Amino acid sequence: QKEVEQDPGPLSVPEGAIVSLNCTYSNSAFQYFMWYRQYSRKGPELLMYTYSSGNKEDGRFTAQVDKSSKYISLFIRDSQPSDSATYLCAMSLNAGNNRKLIWGLGTSLAVNP
Amino acid sequence: DTEVTQTPKHLVMGMTNKKSLKCEQHMGHRAMYWYKQKAKKPPELMFVYSYEKLSINESVPSRFSPECPNSSLLNLHLHALQPEDSALYLCASSPMGGAAGQPQHFGDGTRLSIL
């Protein structure tokens, strides 16, 4: 079993739809959770960064962490064609200087006008 | 535009060549990283520098040689690469010496092709 599972898609939605992206994980010691967006031929761009459980909102984006279920989500409201990209979840331990990120495979999203 | 700048954007080299990739950040971050990314895969960690000292080497072949001249610069020296080394090479940085949980910020990478 992989440490982090993420459905690679592709996911195709119409413009204006609410998008839900998810990752599950197996290591209950993960404390920090991140969502990155990666456009074709670009580097990953940090979208959301969350510590432990709870919700975080930034504009049209909401990140949720449910540590009891080992499940994280990213919601995109009023999706736009410019949101078409690959979305990667990543997480890390709270263990001193352990900086290694554990990544999901990434979900490819297409928002159609 | 990202705050981590990588040069060159593209590089084509033969298996006997020596070349270097360069990364620069001016965010005051004290941890810097090299990653390798293949198509449709997540980034794969190669090296971590914390306060200009190499702290993590993920068993990377010696044909890849990192260097951190100062807190803003990170180089990756390449020599005698193989065709399977063709990939997107990403640099990232994070604050506070890269302590656990500090978010990493990525450059746009160097797309490397080995002939």
GROMACS .gro file of C-alpha atoms in nm:
model
  228
    1GLN     CA    1   0.000   0.000   0.000
    2LYS     CA    2   0.134   0.344  -0.094
    3GLU     CA    3   0.170   0.596   0.187
    4VAL     CA    4  -0.040   0.850  -0.005
    5GLU     CA    5  -0.312   0.758  -0.253
    6GLN     CA    6  -0.448   1.006  -0.505
    7ASP     CA    7  -0.668   0.929  -0.805
    8PRO     CA    8  -0.477   1.052  -1.114
    9GLY     CA    9  -0.797   1.120  -1.308
   10PRO     CA   10  -0.825   1.283  -1.553
   11LEU     CA   11  -1.111   1.487  -1.412
   12SER     CA   12  -1.312   1.699  -1.655
   13VAL     CA   13  -1.569   1.953  -1.536
   14PRO     CA   14  -1.764   2.244  -1.689
   15GLU     CA   15  -1.671   2.600  -1.602
   16GLY     CA   16  -1.834   2.714  -1.279
   17ALA     CA   17  -1.850   2.366  -1.125
   18ILE     CA   18  -1.733   2.285  -0.774
   19VAL     CA   19  -1.430   2.056  -0.790
   20SER     CA   20  -1.339   1.812  -0.517
   21LEU     CA   21  -0.990   1.662  -0.510
   22ASN     CA   22  -0.889   1.406  -0.250
   23CYS     CA   23  -0.600   1.213  -0.102
   24THR     CA   24  -0.591   0.935   0.152
   25TYR     CA   25  -0.290   0.834   0.354
   26SER     CA   26  -0.181   0.552   0.578
   27ASN     CA   27   0.070   0.710   0.820
   28SER     CA   28  -0.114   0.866   1.114
   29ALA     CA   29   0.204   1.057   1.207
   30PHE     CA   30   0.165   1.301   0.918
   31GLN     CA   31   0.100   1.649   1.058
   32TYR     CA   32   0.154   1.893   0.770
   33PHE     CA   33  -0.057   1.882   0.456
   34MET     CA   34  -0.006   2.071   0.134
   35TRP     CA   35  -0.174   2.112  -0.200
   36TYR     CA   36   0.031   2.213  -0.501
   37ARG     CA   37  -0.088   2.311  -0.847
   38GLN     CA   38   0.134   2.234  -1.143
   39TYR     CA   39   0.075   2.372  -1.489
   40SER     CA   40   0.231   2.201  -1.788
   41ARG     CA   41   0.603   2.283  -1.818
   42LYS     CA   42   0.603   2.471  -1.485
   43GLY     CA   43   0.709   2.388  -1.130
   44PRO     CA   44   0.461   2.302  -0.853
   45GLU     CA   45   0.299   2.610  -0.698
   46LEU     CA   46   0.200   2.597  -0.331
   47LEU     CA   47  -0.177   2.650  -0.304
   48MET     CA   48  -0.268   2.551   0.049
   49TYR     CA   49  -0.073   2.455   0.361
   50THR     CA   50  -0.244   2.312   0.668
   51TYR     CA   51  -0.126   2.187   1.002
   52SER     CA   52  -0.317   1.899   1.164
   53SER     CA   53  -0.695   1.873   1.127
   54GLY     CA   54  -0.939   2.140   1.019
   55ASN     CA   55  -1.036   2.364   0.733
   56LYS     CA   56  -0.855   2.647   0.562
   57GLU     CA   57  -1.002   2.881   0.304
   58ASP     CA   58  -0.825   3.106   0.054
   59GLY     CA   59  -1.045   3.270  -0.206
   60ARG     CA   60  -1.208   3.001  -0.417
   61PHE     CA   61  -0.999   2.726  -0.256
   62THR     CA   62  -1.079   2.532   0.063
   63ALA     CA   63  -0.853   2.267   0.213
   64GLN     CA   64  -0.989   2.014   0.460
   65VAL     CA   65  -0.796   1.768   0.673
   66ASP     CA   66  -0.966   1.482   0.856
   67LYS     CA   67  -0.694   1.305   1.052
   68SER     CA   68  -0.936   1.054   1.205
   69SER     CA   69  -1.016   0.927   0.854
   70LYS     CA   70  -0.667   0.996   0.714
   71TYR     CA   71  -0.828   1.194   0.436
   72ILE     CA   72  -0.758   1.537   0.290
   73SER     CA   73  -0.955   1.735   0.035
   74LEU     CA   74  -0.920   2.043  -0.181
   75PHE     CA   75  -1.235   2.215  -0.301
   76ILE     CA   76  -1.235   2.464  -0.586
   77ARG     CA   77  -1.548   2.681  -0.615
   78ASP     CA   78  -1.659   2.849  -0.937
   79SER     CA   79  -1.391   2.664  -1.132
   80GLN     CA   80  -1.229   2.846  -1.424
   81PRO     CA   81  -1.048   2.721  -1.735
   82SER     CA   82  -0.731   2.868  -1.579
   83ASP     CA   83  -0.766   2.608  -1.302
   84SER     CA   84  -0.684   2.335  -1.555
   85ALA     CA   85  -0.366   2.180  -1.418
   86THR     CA   86  -0.236   1.886  -1.218
   87TYR     CA   87  -0.306   1.906  -0.844
   88LEU     CA   88  -0.062   1.728  -0.614
   89CYS     CA   89  -0.115   1.659  -0.247
   90ALA     CA   90   0.189   1.633  -0.022
   91MET     CA   91   0.239   1.571   0.347
   92SER     CA   92   0.517   1.550   0.602
   93LEU     CA   93   0.589   1.436   0.954
   94ASN     CA   94   0.636   1.652   1.259
   95ALA     CA   95   0.974   1.504   1.338
   96GLY     CA   96   1.255   1.747   1.401
   97ASN     CA   97   1.438   1.818   1.079
   98ASN     CA   98   1.259   1.561   0.867
   99ARG     CA   99   1.178   1.767   0.560
  100LYS     CA  100   1.087   1.495   0.318
  101LEU     CA  101   0.751   1.544   0.151
  102ILE     CA  102   0.545   1.238   0.068
  103TRP     CA  103   0.351   1.302  -0.251
  104GLY     CA  104   0.038   1.176  -0.413
  105LEU     CA  105   0.054   1.096  -0.784
  106GLY     CA  106  -0.138   1.412  -0.877
  107THR     CA  107  -0.485   1.457  -1.029
  108SER     CA  108  -0.513   1.604  -1.376
  109LEU     CA  109  -0.802   1.854  -1.393
  110ALA     CA  110  -0.956   2.005  -1.704
  111VAL     CA  111  -1.214   2.285  -1.669
  112ASN     CA  112  -1.404   2.326  -1.994
  113PRO     CA  113  -1.545   2.666  -2.099
  114ASP     CA  114   0.671   3.441  -1.186
  115THR     CA  115   0.815   3.226  -0.909
  116GLU     CA  116   1.053   3.353  -0.641
  117VAL     CA  117   1.288   3.062  -0.704
  118THR     CA  118   1.473   3.118  -1.030
  119GLN     CA  119   1.630   2.832  -1.222
  120THR     CA  120   1.863   2.850  -1.521
  121PRO     CA  121   1.878   2.733  -1.788
  122LYS     CA  122   1.513   2.653  -1.865
  123HIS     CA  123   1.616   2.387  -2.116
  124LEU     CA  124   1.936   2.189  -2.155
  125VAL     CA  125   2.036   1.926  -2.409
  126MET     CA  126   2.362   1.746  -2.345
  127GLY     CA  127   2.553   1.442  -2.457
  128MET     CA  128   2.648   1.163  -2.221
  129THR     CA  129   3.010   1.278  -2.203
  130ASN     CA  130   2.936   1.646  -2.137
  131LYS     CA  131   2.970   1.837  -1.810
  132LYS     CA  132   2.709   2.100  -1.734
  133SER     CA  133   2.562   2.276  -1.433
  134LEU     CA  134   2.212   2.376  -1.328
  135LYS     CA  135   2.168   2.690  -1.123
  136CYS     CA  136   1.904   2.792  -0.868
  137GLU     CA  137   1.865   3.123  -0.688
  138GLN     CA  138   1.622   3.246  -0.422
  139HIS     CA  139   1.605   3.578  -0.238
  140MET     CA  140   1.337   3.494   0.017
  141GLY     CA  141   1.588   3.443   0.298
  142HIS     CA  142   1.512   3.072   0.307
  143ARG     CA  143   1.780   2.858   0.471
  144ALA     CA  144   1.688   2.520   0.320
  145MET     CA  145   1.722   2.440  -0.048
  146TYR     CA  146   1.632   2.124  -0.237
  147TRP     CA  147   1.690   1.948  -0.565
  148TYR     CA  148   1.417   1.729  -0.709
  149LYS     CA  149   1.385   1.520  -1.025
  150GLN     CA  150   1.045   1.489  -1.190
  151LYS     CA  151   0.951   1.249  -1.467
  152ALA     CA  152   0.637   1.295  -1.677
  153LYS     CA  153   0.310   1.226  -1.492
  154LYS     CA  154   0.500   1.153  -1.167
  155PRO     CA  155   0.541   1.359  -0.851
  156PRO     CA  156   0.876   1.522  -0.773
  157GLU     CA  157   1.140   1.287  -0.636
  158LEU     CA  158   1.376   1.429  -0.372
  159MET     CA  159   1.747   1.420  -0.454
  160PHE     CA  160   1.932   1.650  -0.211
  161VAL     CA  161   1.859   1.885   0.078
  162TYR     CA  162   2.084   2.166   0.201
  163SER     CA  163   2.019   2.324   0.538
  164TYR     CA  164   2.217   2.634   0.635
  165GLU     CA  165   2.444   2.568   0.336
  166LYS     CA  166   2.532   2.218   0.453
  167LEU     CA  167   2.425   1.899   0.277
  168SER     CA  168   2.181   1.728   0.510
  169ILE     CA  169   2.006   1.473   0.290
  170ASN     CA  170   2.132   1.275  -0.009
  171GLU     CA  171   1.867   1.033  -0.129
  172SER     CA  172   2.123   0.781  -0.260
  173VAL     CA  173   2.169   0.981  -0.578
  174PRO     CA  174   2.435   0.856  -0.826
  175SER     CA  175   2.766   1.042  -0.808
  176ARG     CA  176   2.720   1.175  -1.163
  177PHE     CA  177   2.501   1.434  -0.989
  178SER     CA  178   2.701   1.666  -0.762
  179PRO     CA  179   2.528   1.940  -0.563
  180GLU     CA  180   2.689   2.258  -0.437
  181CYS     CA  181   2.559   2.538  -0.217
  182PRO     CA  182   2.797   2.837  -0.248
  183ASN     CA  183   2.584   3.058  -0.022
  184SER     CA  184   2.238   3.079   0.131
  185SER     CA  185   2.082   3.211  -0.190
  186LEU     CA  186   2.242   2.985  -0.449
  187LEU     CA  187   2.227   2.615  -0.526
  188ASN     CA  188   2.401   2.439  -0.811
  189LEU     CA  189   2.374   2.088  -0.951
  190HIS     CA  190   2.677   1.973  -1.145
  191LEU     CA  191   2.615   1.707  -1.407
  192HIS     CA  192   2.868   1.468  -1.558
  193ALA     CA  193   2.844   1.150  -1.764
  194LEU     CA  194   2.466   1.137  -1.745
  195GLN     CA  195   2.257   0.856  -1.888
  196PRO     CA  196   1.950   0.885  -2.115
  197GLU     CA  197   1.727   0.784  -1.823
  198ASP     CA  198   1.839   1.101  -1.644
  199SER     CA  199   1.631   1.305  -1.888
  200ALA     CA  200   1.370   1.478  -1.670
  201LEU     CA  201   1.255   1.809  -1.523
  202TYR     CA  202   1.495   1.914  -1.246
  203LEU     CA  203   1.329   2.129  -0.985
  204CYS     CA  204   1.481   2.347  -0.717
  205ALA     CA  205   1.285   2.439  -0.405
  206SER     CA  206   1.346   2.639  -0.089
  207SER     CA  207   1.184   2.664   0.253
  208PRO     CA  208   1.230   2.890   0.555
  209MET     CA  209   1.386   2.820   0.895
  210GLY     CA  210   1.646   2.575   0.776
  211GLY     CA  211   1.380   2.347   0.648
  212ALA     CA  212   1.240   2.247   0.986
  213ALA     CA  213   0.961   1.997   0.976
  214GLY     CA  214   0.648   2.125   0.813
  215GLN     CA  215   0.788   2.440   0.655
  216PRO     CA  216   0.628   2.468   0.310
  217GLN     CA  217   0.855   2.434   0.012
  218HIS     CA  218   0.845   2.679  -0.278
  219PHE     CA  219   0.949   2.557  -0.620
  220GLY     CA  220   1.110   2.707  -0.926
  221ASP     CA  221   0.990   2.624  -1.278
  222GLY     CA  222   1.269   2.377  -1.334
  223THR     CA  223   1.526   2.292  -1.597
  224ARG     CA  224   1.409   2.050  -1.862
  225LEU     CA  225   1.707   1.825  -1.927
  226SER     CA  226   1.746   1.598  -2.228
  227ILE     CA  227   2.036   1.354  -2.256
  228LEU     CA  228   2.126   1.243  -2.606
   0.00000   0.00000   0.00000
